[in-house]
PDB file of C-alpha atoms in Angstrom:
ATOM      1  CA  UNK A 142    -110.894 183.094  68.507  1.00 84.00           C
ATOM      2  CA  UNK A 143    -113.088 180.296  68.282  1.00 93.00           C
ATOM      3  CA  UNK A 144    -116.673 179.664  70.284  1.00 97.00           C
ATOM      4  CA  UNK A 145    -115.853 177.345  72.973  1.00 98.00           C
ATOM      5  CA  UNK A 146    -117.453 174.180  74.305  1.00 99.00           C
ATOM      6  CA  UNK A 147    -117.196 172.541  77.544  1.00 99.00           C
ATOM      7  CA  UNK A 148    -118.238 169.149  76.963  1.00 98.00           C
ATOM      8  CA  UNK A 149    -119.420 167.422  80.556  1.00 98.00           C
ATOM      9  CA  UNK A 150    -119.163 164.037  79.676  1.00 96.00           C
ATOM     10  CA  UNK A 151    -116.072 161.525  77.457  1.00 94.00           C
ATOM     11  CA  UNK A 152    -119.108 160.066  74.473  1.00 88.00           C
ATOM     12  CA  UNK A 153    -117.395 159.154  71.303  1.00 86.00           C
ATOM     13  CA  UNK A 154    -115.513 161.763  69.236  1.00 91.00           C
ATOM     14  CA  UNK A 155    -116.924 160.624  65.562  1.00 92.00           C
ATOM     15  CA  UNK A 156    -120.576 162.805  65.639  1.00 93.00           C
ATOM     16  CA  UNK A 157    -118.344 165.783  67.020  1.00 96.00           C
ATOM     17  CA  UNK A 158    -116.102 165.258  63.728  1.00 96.00           C
ATOM     18  CA  UNK A 159    -118.024 169.157  62.586  1.00 96.00           C
ATOM     19  CA  UNK A 160    -117.826 170.202  66.688  1.00 97.00           C
ATOM     20  CA  UNK A 161    -114.049 170.234  66.659  1.00 97.00           C
ATOM     21  CA  UNK A 162    -113.190 171.280  63.208  1.00 96.00           C
ATOM     22  CA  UNK A 163    -115.061 174.136  63.385  1.00 97.00           C
ATOM     23  CA  UNK A 164    -114.849 175.907  67.054  1.00 98.00           C
ATOM     24  CA  UNK A 165    -112.609 174.820  70.394  1.00 98.00           C
ATOM     25  CA  UNK A 166    -114.295 171.737  72.636  1.00 98.00           C
ATOM     26  CA  UNK A 167    -113.613 170.632  75.422  1.00 98.00           C
ATOM     27  CA  UNK A 168    -113.835 167.400  76.640  1.00 98.00           C
ATOM     28  CA  UNK A 169    -113.061 165.502  80.439  1.00 97.00           C
ATOM     29  CA  UNK A 170    -109.162 163.930  80.498  1.00 94.00           C
ATOM     30  CA  UNK A 171    -108.675 160.506  78.694  1.00 90.00           C
ATOM     31  CA  UNK A 172    -110.256 157.694  81.092  1.00 92.00           C
ATOM     32  CA  UNK A 173    -112.585 160.195  83.163  1.00 95.00           C
ATOM     33  CA  UNK A 174    -116.069 159.684  82.249  1.00 94.00           C
ATOM     34  CA  UNK A 175    -117.352 163.672  83.126  1.00 96.00           C
ATOM     35  CA  UNK A 176    -116.452 166.259  84.188  1.00 98.00           C
ATOM     36  CA  UNK A 177    -117.590 166.450  88.368  1.00 98.00           C
ATOM     37  CA  UNK A 178    -119.999 169.540  88.608  1.00 98.00           C
ATOM     38  CA  UNK A 179    -117.516 171.256  90.977  1.00 98.00           C
ATOM     39  CA  UNK A 180    -115.127 171.164  88.459  1.00 98.00           C
ATOM     40  CA  UNK A 181    -117.664 173.117  85.481  1.00 98.00           C
ATOM     41  CA  UNK A 182    -118.617 175.282  88.394  1.00 98.00           C
ATOM     42  CA  UNK A 183    -114.395 176.317  87.595  1.00 98.00           C
ATOM     43  CA  UNK A 184    -114.315 175.704  84.198  1.00 98.00           C
ATOM     44  CA  UNK A 185    -117.523 177.637  83.271  1.00 98.00           C
ATOM     45  CA  UNK A 186    -116.849 181.539  83.190  1.00 98.00           C
ATOM     46  CA  UNK A 187    -114.055 180.896  79.943  1.00 98.00           C
ATOM     47  CA  UNK A 188    -117.082 179.372  77.532  1.00 99.00           C
ATOM     48  CA  UNK A 189    -120.167 179.881  75.224  1.00 98.00           C
ATOM     49  CA  UNK A 190    -121.561 176.900  75.665  1.00 99.00           C
ATOM     50  CA  UNK A 191    -122.250 174.019  78.482  1.00 99.00           C
ATOM     51  CA  UNK A 192    -122.641 170.995  76.168  1.00 98.00           C
ATOM     52  CA  UNK A 193    -123.977 169.005  79.287  1.00 98.00           C
ATOM     53  CA  UNK A 194    -125.676 165.580  79.365  1.00 93.00           C
ATOM     54  CA  UNK A 195    -129.449 164.677  80.742  1.00 88.00           C
ATOM     55  CA  UNK A 196    -127.962 163.830  84.563  1.00 88.00           C
ATOM     56  CA  UNK A 197    -125.880 166.769  84.707  1.00 96.00           C
ATOM     57  CA  UNK A 198    -127.265 169.249  87.040  1.00 97.00           C
ATOM     58  CA  UNK A 199    -127.329 172.698  85.149  1.00 98.00           C
ATOM     59  CA  UNK A 200    -129.063 174.857  88.452  1.00 98.00           C
ATOM     60  CA  UNK A 201    -128.802 178.662  89.151  1.00 98.00           C
ATOM     61  CA  UNK A 202    -125.922 179.250  90.663  1.00 98.00           C
ATOM     62  CA  UNK A 203    -124.248 177.026  87.533  1.00 98.00           C
ATOM     63  CA  UNK A 204    -125.764 179.489  84.653  1.00 98.00           C
ATOM     64  CA  UNK A 205    -125.157 182.323  87.132  1.00 98.00           C
ATOM     65  CA  UNK A 206    -121.103 181.637  87.282  1.00 98.00           C
ATOM     66  CA  UNK A 207    -121.287 181.382  83.934  1.00 98.00           C
ATOM     67  CA  UNK A 208    -121.723 184.795  82.802  1.00 97.00           C
ATOM     68  CA  UNK A 209    -121.653 186.491  81.602  1.00 97.00           C
ATOM     69  CA  UNK A 210    -120.374 184.589  78.938  1.00 98.00           C
ATOM     70  CA  UNK A 211    -122.215 181.732  78.193  1.00 98.00           C
ATOM     71  CA  UNK A 212    -124.659 181.951  76.230  1.00 98.00           C
ATOM     72  CA  UNK A 213    -125.920 178.495  74.777  1.00 98.00           C
ATOM     73  CA  UNK A 214    -127.047 175.236  76.834  1.00 98.00           C
ATOM     74  CA  UNK A 215    -126.832 172.040  74.716  1.00 98.00           C
ATOM     75  CA  UNK A 216    -128.946 169.430  76.129  1.00 97.00           C
ATOM     76  CA  UNK A 217    -127.895 165.748  74.437  1.00 96.00           C
ATOM     77  CA  UNK A 218    -131.226 164.334  76.013  1.00 91.00           C
ATOM     78  CA  UNK A 219    -135.228 165.014  74.700  1.00 87.00           C
ATOM     79  CA  UNK A 220    -135.453 166.196  77.776  1.00 86.00           C
ATOM     80  CA  UNK A 221    -134.191 168.383  80.203  1.00 92.00           C
ATOM     81  CA  UNK A 222    -134.872 168.408  83.682  1.00 89.00           C
ATOM     82  CA  UNK A 223    -131.879 168.141  84.561  1.00 94.00           C
ATOM     83  CA  UNK A 224    -132.367 172.444  83.261  1.00 97.00           C
ATOM     84  CA  UNK A 225    -133.485 175.690  85.390  1.00 97.00           C
ATOM     85  CA  UNK A 226    -135.292 176.304  82.318  1.00 97.00           C
ATOM     86  CA  UNK A 227    -136.760 179.358  84.057  1.00 96.00           C
ATOM     87  CA  UNK A 228    -133.486 179.997  85.727  1.00 98.00           C
ATOM     88  CA  UNK A 229    -131.505 180.271  81.819  1.00 98.00           C
ATOM     89  CA  UNK A 230    -134.690 182.147  80.367  1.00 97.00           C
ATOM     90  CA  UNK A 231    -134.088 184.795  82.750  1.00 97.00           C
ATOM     91  CA  UNK A 232    -130.081 185.679  82.266  1.00 97.00           C
ATOM     92  CA  UNK A 233    -130.585 186.162  78.357  1.00 97.00           C
ATOM     93  CA  UNK A 234    -129.061 181.698  78.396  1.00 98.00           C
ATOM     94  CA  UNK A 235    -130.429 179.546  75.035  1.00 98.00           C
ATOM     95  CA  UNK A 236    -132.165 175.517  75.930  1.00 98.00           C
ATOM     96  CA  UNK A 237    -131.878 173.257  73.122  1.00 98.00           C
ATOM     97  CA  UNK A 238    -132.193 169.923  73.295  1.00 96.00           C
ATOM     98  CA  UNK A 239    -131.482 166.401  70.819  1.00 94.00           C
ATOM     99  CA  UNK A 240    -135.369 164.966  69.826  1.00 90.00           C
ATOM    100  CA  UNK A 241    -135.593 163.356  66.586  1.00 88.00           C
ATOM    101  CA  UNK A 242    -132.941 160.669  66.805  1.00 92.00           C
ATOM    102  CA  UNK A 243    -134.201 159.685  70.821  1.00 91.00           C
ATOM    103  CA  UNK A 244    -137.956 159.009  69.107  1.00 95.00           C
ATOM    104  CA  UNK A 245    -137.899 155.201  67.310  1.00 96.00           C
ATOM    105  CA  UNK A 246    -134.626 153.605  69.726  1.00 96.00           C
ATOM    106  CA  UNK A 247    -136.836 154.755  72.558  1.00 96.00           C
ATOM    107  CA  UNK A 248    -140.677 152.827  70.886  1.00 98.00           C
ATOM    108  CA  UNK A 249    -138.703 150.170  69.979  1.00 98.00           C
ATOM    109  CA  UNK A 250    -137.124 149.878  74.058  1.00 98.00           C
ATOM    110  CA  UNK A 251    -141.381 150.363  75.523  1.00 99.00           C
ATOM    111  CA  UNK A 252    -142.267 147.633  72.985  1.00 99.00           C
ATOM    112  CA  UNK A 253    -139.586 145.383  74.362  1.00 99.00           C
ATOM    113  CA  UNK A 254    -140.504 145.525  77.946  1.00 99.00           C
ATOM    114  CA  UNK A 255    -144.595 145.012  77.213  1.00 99.00           C
ATOM    115  CA  UNK A 256    -143.437 142.252  75.001  1.00 99.00           C
ATOM    116  CA  UNK A 257    -140.792 140.831  77.334  1.00 99.00           C
ATOM    117  CA  UNK A 258    -143.808 141.404  81.116  1.00 99.00           C
ATOM    118  CA  UNK A 259    -146.891 140.023  78.619  1.00 99.00           C
ATOM    119  CA  UNK A 260    -144.179 136.886  77.883  1.00 98.00           C
ATOM    120  CA  UNK A 261    -142.473 136.710  80.056  1.00 98.00           C
ATOM    121  CA  UNK A 262    -139.873 136.572  78.942  1.00 98.00           C
ATOM    122  CA  UNK A 263    -136.829 137.103  82.400  1.00 97.00           C
ATOM    123  CA  UNK A 264    -139.362 135.153  84.377  1.00 95.00           C
ATOM    124  CA  UNK A 265    -138.331 132.133  82.175  1.00 95.00           C
ATOM    125  CA  UNK A 266    -135.066 133.542  81.436  1.00 96.00           C
ATOM    126  CA  UNK A 267    -134.219 133.561  84.408  1.00 95.00           C
ATOM    127  CA  UNK A 268    -136.020 129.453  85.709  1.00 94.00           C
ATOM    128  CA  UNK A 269    -135.066 127.854  83.040  1.00 94.00           C
ATOM    129  CA  UNK A 270    -130.654 128.339  84.149  1.00 96.00           C
ATOM    130  CA  UNK A 271    -132.139 126.797  87.601  1.00 95.00           C
ATOM    131  CA  UNK A 272    -131.815 122.456  87.484  1.00 94.00           C
ATOM    132  CA  UNK A 273    -135.284 121.841  87.894  1.00 91.00           C
ATOM    133  CA  UNK A 274    -136.855 125.465  88.865  1.00 90.00           C
ATOM    134  CA  UNK A 275    -139.016 125.148  85.574  1.00 88.00           C
ATOM    135  CA  UNK A 276    -142.322 123.718  84.344  1.00 90.00           C
ATOM    136  CA  UNK A 277    -142.606 122.763  80.855  1.00 91.00           C
ATOM    137  CA  UNK A 278    -146.211 121.463  80.929  1.00 90.00           C
ATOM    138  CA  UNK A 279    -148.778 123.218  78.891  1.00 92.00           C
ATOM    139  CA  UNK A 280    -150.193 125.246  81.649  1.00 92.00           C
ATOM    140  CA  UNK A 281    -147.152 126.031  83.177  1.00 92.00           C
ATOM    141  CA  UNK A 282    -145.196 129.382  82.097  1.00 94.00           C
ATOM    142  CA  UNK A 283    -148.623 131.554  80.488  1.00 97.00           C
ATOM    143  CA  UNK A 284    -148.416 134.876  79.506  1.00 97.00           C
ATOM    144  CA  UNK A 285    -150.325 137.451  77.104  1.00 98.00           C
ATOM    145  CA  UNK A 286    -150.405 138.657  73.289  1.00 98.00           C
ATOM    146  CA  UNK A 287    -150.350 141.456  72.420  1.00 98.00           C
ATOM    147  CA  UNK A 288    -152.825 141.591  69.510  1.00 98.00           C
ATOM    148  CA  UNK A 289    -156.374 142.249  69.793  1.00 98.00           C
ATOM    149  CA  UNK A 290    -154.904 143.993  72.800  1.00 99.00           C
ATOM    150  CA  UNK A 291    -155.438 147.187  73.720  1.00 99.00           C
ATOM    151  CA  UNK A 292    -152.314 149.848  74.038  1.00 99.00           C
ATOM    152  CA  UNK A 293    -153.271 152.751  76.275  1.00 99.00           C
ATOM    153  CA  UNK A 294    -150.495 155.627  75.292  1.00 99.00           C
ATOM    154  CA  UNK A 295    -150.076 158.733  78.158  1.00 99.00           C
ATOM    155  CA  UNK A 296    -148.209 160.891  76.002  1.00 98.00           C
ATOM    156  CA  UNK A 297    -148.828 161.331  71.633  1.00 98.00           C
ATOM    157  CA  UNK A 298    -145.604 163.183  71.221  1.00 96.00           C
ATOM    158  CA  UNK A 299    -143.218 161.706  68.830  1.00 95.00           C
ATOM    159  CA  UNK A 300    -141.315 158.971  70.539  1.00 97.00           C
ATOM    160  CA  UNK A 301    -145.491 158.261  71.542  1.00 98.00           C
ATOM    161  CA  UNK A 302    -146.829 158.139  67.854  1.00 98.00           C
ATOM    162  CA  UNK A 303    -143.768 155.834  67.437  1.00 98.00           C
ATOM    163  CA  UNK A 304    -145.159 153.320  70.033  1.00 99.00           C
ATOM    164  CA  UNK A 305    -148.591 153.635  68.061  1.00 99.00           C
ATOM    165  CA  UNK A 306    -146.851 152.371  64.630  1.00 99.00           C
ATOM    166  CA  UNK A 307    -145.012 149.264  66.395  1.00 99.00           C
ATOM    167  CA  UNK A 308    -148.441 148.079  67.975  1.00 99.00           C
ATOM    168  CA  UNK A 309    -151.303 148.497  64.558  1.00 98.00           C
ATOM    169  CA  UNK A 310    -148.630 146.554  63.193  1.00 98.00           C
ATOM    170  CA  UNK A 311    -149.379 143.977  66.387  1.00 98.00           C
ATOM    171  CA  UNK A 312    -152.593 143.871  65.947  1.00 98.00           C
ATOM    172  CA  UNK A 313    -152.572 146.049  69.077  1.00 99.00           C
ATOM    173  CA  UNK A 314    -155.792 148.826  69.802  1.00 99.00           C
ATOM    174  CA  UNK A 315    -154.371 152.151  70.030  1.00 99.00           C
ATOM    175  CA  UNK A 316    -156.143 154.300  72.449  1.00 99.00           C
ATOM    176  CA  UNK A 317    -154.367 158.103  73.955  1.00 99.00           C
ATOM    177  CA  UNK A 318    -154.327 160.874  76.319  1.00 99.00           C
ATOM    178  CA  UNK A 319    -152.589 163.970  75.548  1.00 97.00           C
ATOM    179  CA  UNK A 320    -152.981 167.125  77.110  1.00 94.00           C
ATOM    180  CA  UNK A 321    -154.056 168.286  73.694  1.00 95.00           C
ATOM    181  CA  UNK A 322    -155.736 165.402  71.219  1.00 97.00           C
ATOM    182  CA  UNK A 323    -153.772 164.911  68.291  1.00 98.00           C
ATOM    183  CA  UNK A 324    -155.066 166.497  64.430  1.00 98.00           C
ATOM    184  CA  UNK A 325    -157.037 163.952  62.650  1.00 98.00           C
ATOM    185  CA  UNK A 326    -155.109 162.981  60.650  1.00 98.00           C
ATOM    186  CA  UNK A 327    -152.896 160.855  62.797  1.00 98.00           C
ATOM    187  CA  UNK A 328    -155.357 159.794  64.648  1.00 98.00           C
ATOM    188  CA  UNK A 329    -156.228 158.267  61.162  1.00 98.00           C
ATOM    189  CA  UNK A 330    -152.407 157.132  60.224  1.00 98.00           C
ATOM    190  CA  UNK A 331    -152.244 154.820  63.833  1.00 97.00           C
ATOM    191  CA  UNK A 332    -156.055 153.907  64.625  1.00 98.00           C
ATOM    192  CA  UNK A 333    -155.642 155.969  67.926  1.00 98.00           C
ATOM    193  CA  UNK A 334    -158.579 157.065  69.246  1.00 99.00           C
ATOM    194  CA  UNK A 335    -159.053 159.617  71.451  1.00 99.00           C
ATOM    195  CA  UNK A 336    -159.483 159.463  75.763  1.00 99.00           C
ATOM    196  CA  UNK A 337    -159.918 160.508  78.730  1.00 98.00           C
ATOM    197  CA  UNK A 338    -157.326 160.017  81.020  1.00 99.00           C
ATOM    198  CA  UNK A 339    -160.052 157.624  84.294  1.00 98.00           C
ATOM    199  CA  UNK A 340    -160.720 155.930  80.574  1.00 99.00           C
ATOM    200  CA  UNK A 341    -157.882 154.666  79.090  1.00 99.00           C
ATOM    201  CA  UNK A 342    -157.085 153.659  83.000  1.00 99.00           C
ATOM    202  CA  UNK A 343    -159.830 151.411  82.588  1.00 99.00           C
ATOM    203  CA  UNK A 344    -159.707 150.399  79.625  1.00 99.00           C
ATOM    204  CA  UNK A 345    -156.035 149.637  78.108  1.00 99.00           C
ATOM    205  CA  UNK A 346    -154.930 145.964  78.887  1.00 99.00           C
ATOM    206  CA  UNK A 347    -151.324 147.972  78.385  1.00 99.00           C
ATOM    207  CA  UNK A 348    -150.219 150.964  79.355  1.00 99.00           C
ATOM    208  CA  UNK A 349    -147.038 153.232  78.853  1.00 99.00           C
ATOM    209  CA  UNK A 350    -146.375 156.566  79.894  1.00 99.00           C
ATOM    210  CA  UNK A 351    -144.327 158.591  77.862  1.00 98.00           C
ATOM    211  CA  UNK A 352    -145.617 162.769  78.890  1.00 97.00           C
ATOM    212  CA  UNK A 353    -142.367 164.788  79.748  1.00 92.00           C
ATOM    213  CA  UNK A 354    -141.317 165.793  83.207  1.00 92.00           C
ATOM    214  CA  UNK A 355    -142.548 168.643  85.536  1.00 90.00           C
ATOM    215  CA  UNK A 356    -144.539 169.235  88.226  1.00 92.00           C
ATOM    216  CA  UNK A 357    -147.297 168.535  86.664  1.00 95.00           C
ATOM    217  CA  UNK A 358    -146.531 164.496  86.470  1.00 97.00           C
ATOM    218  CA  UNK A 359    -145.055 164.040  89.041  1.00 98.00           C
ATOM    219  CA  UNK A 360    -147.344 160.773  90.312  1.00 98.00           C
ATOM    220  CA  UNK A 361    -148.793 161.176  87.055  1.00 98.00           C
ATOM    221  CA  UNK A 362    -149.407 157.052  87.798  1.00 99.00           C
ATOM    222  CA  UNK A 363    -149.602 156.297  91.896  1.00 98.00           C
ATOM    223  CA  UNK A 364    -152.609 154.149  93.666  1.00 98.00           C
ATOM    224  CA  UNK A 365    -154.979 156.126  93.263  1.00 98.00           C
ATOM    225  CA  UNK A 366    -154.716 155.759  88.811  1.00 99.00           C
ATOM    226  CA  UNK A 367    -153.307 151.635  89.681  1.00 99.00           C
ATOM    227  CA  UNK A 368    -156.419 151.157  91.602  1.00 98.00           C
ATOM    228  CA  UNK A 369    -158.313 152.044  88.254  1.00 99.00           C
ATOM    229  CA  UNK A 370    -155.953 149.690  85.803  1.00 99.00           C
ATOM    230  CA  UNK A 371    -157.764 145.840  85.305  1.00 99.00           C
ATOM    231  CA  UNK A 372    -155.771 143.304  87.616  1.00 98.00           C
ATOM    232  CA  UNK A 373    -153.608 141.901  84.954  1.00 98.00           C
ATOM    233  CA  UNK A 374    -152.586 145.594  83.205  1.00 99.00           C
ATOM    234  CA  UNK A 375    -149.221 145.873  82.048  1.00 99.00           C
ATOM    235  CA  UNK A 376    -147.581 149.386  82.763  1.00 99.00           C
ATOM    236  CA  UNK A 377    -145.215 150.365  80.983  1.00 99.00           C
ATOM    237  CA  UNK A 378    -141.781 153.390  82.116  1.00 99.00           C
ATOM    238  CA  UNK A 379    -140.007 154.660  80.051  1.00 98.00           C
ATOM    239  CA  UNK A 380    -140.116 157.778  80.082  1.00 96.00           C
ATOM    240  CA  UNK A 381    -139.011 160.212  83.045  1.00 95.00           C
ATOM    241  CA  UNK A 382    -139.586 158.467  87.504  1.00 97.00           C
ATOM    242  CA  UNK A 383    -141.138 160.019  89.469  1.00 97.00           C
ATOM    243  CA  UNK A 384    -143.824 160.667  87.145  1.00 98.00           C
ATOM    244  CA  UNK A 385    -145.083 156.695  88.692  1.00 99.00           C
ATOM    245  CA  UNK A 386    -145.084 156.422  92.335  1.00 99.00           C
ATOM    246  CA  UNK A 387    -142.561 152.881  92.325  1.00 98.00           C
ATOM    247  CA  UNK A 388    -143.435 152.875  96.128  1.00 98.00           C
ATOM    248  CA  UNK A 389    -147.419 151.879  95.020  1.00 99.00           C
ATOM    249  CA  UNK A 390    -145.687 150.483  92.006  1.00 99.00           C
ATOM    250  CA  UNK A 391    -144.472 148.420  94.066  1.00 99.00           C
ATOM    251  CA  UNK A 392    -146.831 147.778  96.107  1.00 98.00           C
ATOM    252  CA  UNK A 393    -149.830 146.781  93.476  1.00 99.00           C
ATOM    253  CA  UNK A 394    -147.194 144.545  91.349  1.00 99.00           C
ATOM    254  CA  UNK A 395    -146.132 142.119  95.135  1.00 98.00           C
ATOM    255  CA  UNK A 396    -150.348 142.068  96.295  1.00 98.00           C
ATOM    256  CA  UNK A 397    -150.295 141.301  92.080  1.00 97.00           C
ATOM    257  CA  UNK A 398    -152.778 143.864  91.659  1.00 98.00           C
ATOM    258  CA  UNK A 399    -151.592 143.711  88.295  1.00 99.00           C
ATOM    259  CA  UNK A 400    -150.175 141.912  85.578  1.00 98.00           C
ATOM    260  CA  UNK A 401    -146.413 143.335  85.839  1.00 99.00           C
ATOM    261  CA  UNK A 402    -144.681 146.553  84.940  1.00 99.00           C
ATOM    262  CA  UNK A 403    -141.905 146.954  82.333  1.00 99.00           C
ATOM    263  CA  UNK A 404    -139.010 150.020  83.941  1.00 99.00           C
ATOM    264  CA  UNK A 405    -136.323 151.028  82.299  1.00 98.00           C
ATOM    265  CA  UNK A 406    -136.803 154.842  84.480  1.00 97.00           C
ATOM    266  CA  UNK A 407    -137.240 155.256  88.143  1.00 98.00           C
ATOM    267  CA  UNK A 408    -138.315 157.432  90.492  1.00 97.00           C
ATOM    268  CA  UNK A 409    -135.338 157.586  92.911  1.00 94.00           C
ATOM    269  CA  UNK A 410    -132.707 158.125  89.859  1.00 88.00           C
ATOM    270  CA  UNK A 411    -130.191 154.685  89.389  1.00 88.00           C
ATOM    271  CA  UNK A 412    -131.048 154.070  93.128  1.00 92.00           C
ATOM    272  CA  UNK A 413    -133.712 151.665  92.142  1.00 96.00           C
ATOM    273  CA  UNK A 414    -135.676 151.369  95.009  1.00 96.00           C
ATOM    274  CA  UNK A 415    -135.599 147.259  97.103  1.00 97.00           C
ATOM    275  CA  UNK A 416    -138.932 147.152  96.501  1.00 98.00           C
ATOM    276  CA  UNK A 417    -139.317 146.842  93.369  1.00 98.00           C
ATOM    277  CA  UNK A 418    -135.314 144.878  92.880  1.00 98.00           C
ATOM    278  CA  UNK A 419    -137.903 142.528  95.043  1.00 98.00           C
ATOM    279  CA  UNK A 420    -140.935 141.823  92.167  1.00 98.00           C
ATOM    280  CA  UNK A 421    -140.090 139.219  89.714  1.00 95.00           C
ATOM    281  CA  UNK A 422    -143.061 139.886  87.753  1.00 97.00           C
ATOM    282  CA  UNK A 423    -141.255 143.488  86.628  1.00 98.00           C
ATOM    283  CA  UNK A 424    -138.596 143.492  83.779  1.00 99.00           C
ATOM    284  CA  UNK A 425    -135.973 147.364  84.299  1.00 98.00           C
ATOM    285  CA  UNK A 426    -133.037 147.987  82.263  1.00 98.00           C
ATOM    286  CA  UNK A 427    -130.557 150.633  83.557  1.00 97.00           C
ATOM    287  CA  UNK A 428    -132.368 153.927  81.330  1.00 94.00           C
ATOM    288  CA  UNK A 429    -131.601 152.232  77.831  1.00 96.00           C
ATOM    289  CA  UNK A 430    -133.572 153.550  76.088  1.00 94.00           C
ATOM    290  CA  UNK A 431    -131.481 155.165  73.525  1.00 92.00           C
ATOM    291  CA  UNK A 432    -128.477 153.169  74.656  1.00 93.00           C
ATOM    292  CA  UNK A 433    -127.108 151.591  70.561  1.00 94.00           C
ATOM    293  CA  UNK A 434    -124.023 153.164  68.605  1.00 92.00           C
ATOM    294  CA  UNK A 435    -125.618 154.643  66.893  1.00 93.00           C
ATOM    295  CA  UNK A 436    -127.505 156.829  67.750  1.00 94.00           C
ATOM    296  CA  UNK A 437    -125.089 157.817  70.393  1.00 92.00           C
ATOM    297  CA  UNK A 438    -123.553 159.155  67.907  1.00 93.00           C
ATOM    298  CA  UNK A 439    -126.242 160.663  65.414  1.00 95.00           C
ATOM    299  CA  UNK A 440    -127.220 162.018  68.988  1.00 95.00           C
ATOM    300  CA  UNK A 441    -124.077 164.011  68.880  1.00 96.00           C
ATOM    301  CA  UNK A 442    -124.608 164.893  65.702  1.00 96.00           C
ATOM    302  CA  UNK A 443    -128.291 166.279  66.103  1.00 97.00           C
ATOM    303  CA  UNK A 444    -126.571 168.954  69.631  1.00 97.00           C
ATOM    304  CA  UNK A 445    -123.637 169.262  67.638  1.00 97.00           C
ATOM    305  CA  UNK A 446    -125.760 170.412  64.750  1.00 97.00           C
ATOM    306  CA  UNK A 447    -127.163 172.640  66.903  1.00 97.00           C
ATOM    307  CA  UNK A 448    -124.262 174.506  68.092  1.00 98.00           C
ATOM    308  CA  UNK A 449    -122.736 175.583  65.528  1.00 98.00           C
ATOM    309  CA  UNK A 450    -125.849 176.207  63.710  1.00 97.00           C
ATOM    310  CA  UNK A 451    -126.773 178.807  66.935  1.00 97.00           C
ATOM    311  CA  UNK A 452    -124.456 180.698  65.966  1.00 96.00           C
ATOM    312  CA  UNK A 453    -124.308 180.144  61.710  1.00 95.00           C
ATOM    313  CA  UNK A 454    -128.427 180.389  61.214  1.00 93.00           C
ATOM    314  CA  UNK A 455    -129.962 177.950  60.937  1.00 93.00           C
ATOM    315  CA  UNK A 456    -132.906 175.237  62.034  1.00 94.00           C
ATOM    316  CA  UNK A 457    -132.029 174.446  66.330  1.00 95.00           C
ATOM    317  CA  UNK A 458    -134.019 172.651  68.600  1.00 96.00           C
ATOM    318  CA  UNK A 459    -134.808 175.334  70.883  1.00 96.00           C
ATOM    319  CA  UNK A 460    -136.244 174.831  74.788  1.00 96.00           C
ATOM    320  CA  UNK A 461    -136.754 177.837  76.069  1.00 96.00           C
ATOM    321  CA  UNK A 462    -138.098 181.427  74.191  1.00 92.00           C
ATOM    322  CA  UNK A 463    -134.431 182.533  73.944  1.00 92.00           C
ATOM    323  CA  UNK A 464    -132.814 182.855  70.386  1.00 78.00           C
ATOM    324  CA  UNK A 465    -128.440 184.194  69.717  1.00 70.00           C
ATOM    325  CA  UNK A 466    -127.210 187.255  71.778  1.00 63.00           C
TER     326      UNK A 466
END
């Protein structure tokens, strides 16, 4: 009997081809983007695997509903704060994620946001479309160059290192803070210098947030930390919204306490605060770090491979310490 896989979101089928061939896979009906939580709750007892999206909540209630059949929650994301990991582990349910495909496109976007804010790309684009709103003089529309500036990376994992590589190619100085210092080989590869958190905040021209979200990183950047930054600092967040105190950031932007911010994620999910929306020195994007045709298919292939290897053997990107029963 084939294993049954419940997919919460309607994605391109191309990346799921092998999974569909091997297992009984259920997607939302044609014309619908996603299953609701209540629909998944009703269906889950008949499935072995829940293939969740990054924004679909997988809580205790849902996982207990899936027992005793549910064996695996395979998350379509590198982050997994949508899943109650301690409960999954306690219930003997394995959890996996998709770290590989998201690295380069997320680093691309972080770097793009740095450049967009520093060179005021969206600001001048917006005003150029309004007759008479833009000056064409030598001292108008000034921004900052990247070369020679210091990039402070909070979180020197895969994405942080990919961003460091881009910064090095742009002749930037790279410093970083991480829970654990990376190896001397990695530091040498990116000419990256380890510093304490406070020093990074004080000395960086650009600060990129690349840490996972947890109770320990909630509001890691708040008013106190922003006060330590240079008035010309640019803050970029492509990780998770609640890592940054959004209202404190909006106040700092409004008062020109820092130069600007580039945000792909927001503290209140898809409900961007009016305070941030009002800040013309913020460049904002709707969580598009991995929104490319290539990556969507690569992630589908990765999540499929996690499921197949879970049952048939091979590398699996486990999040918790639960293997096949």
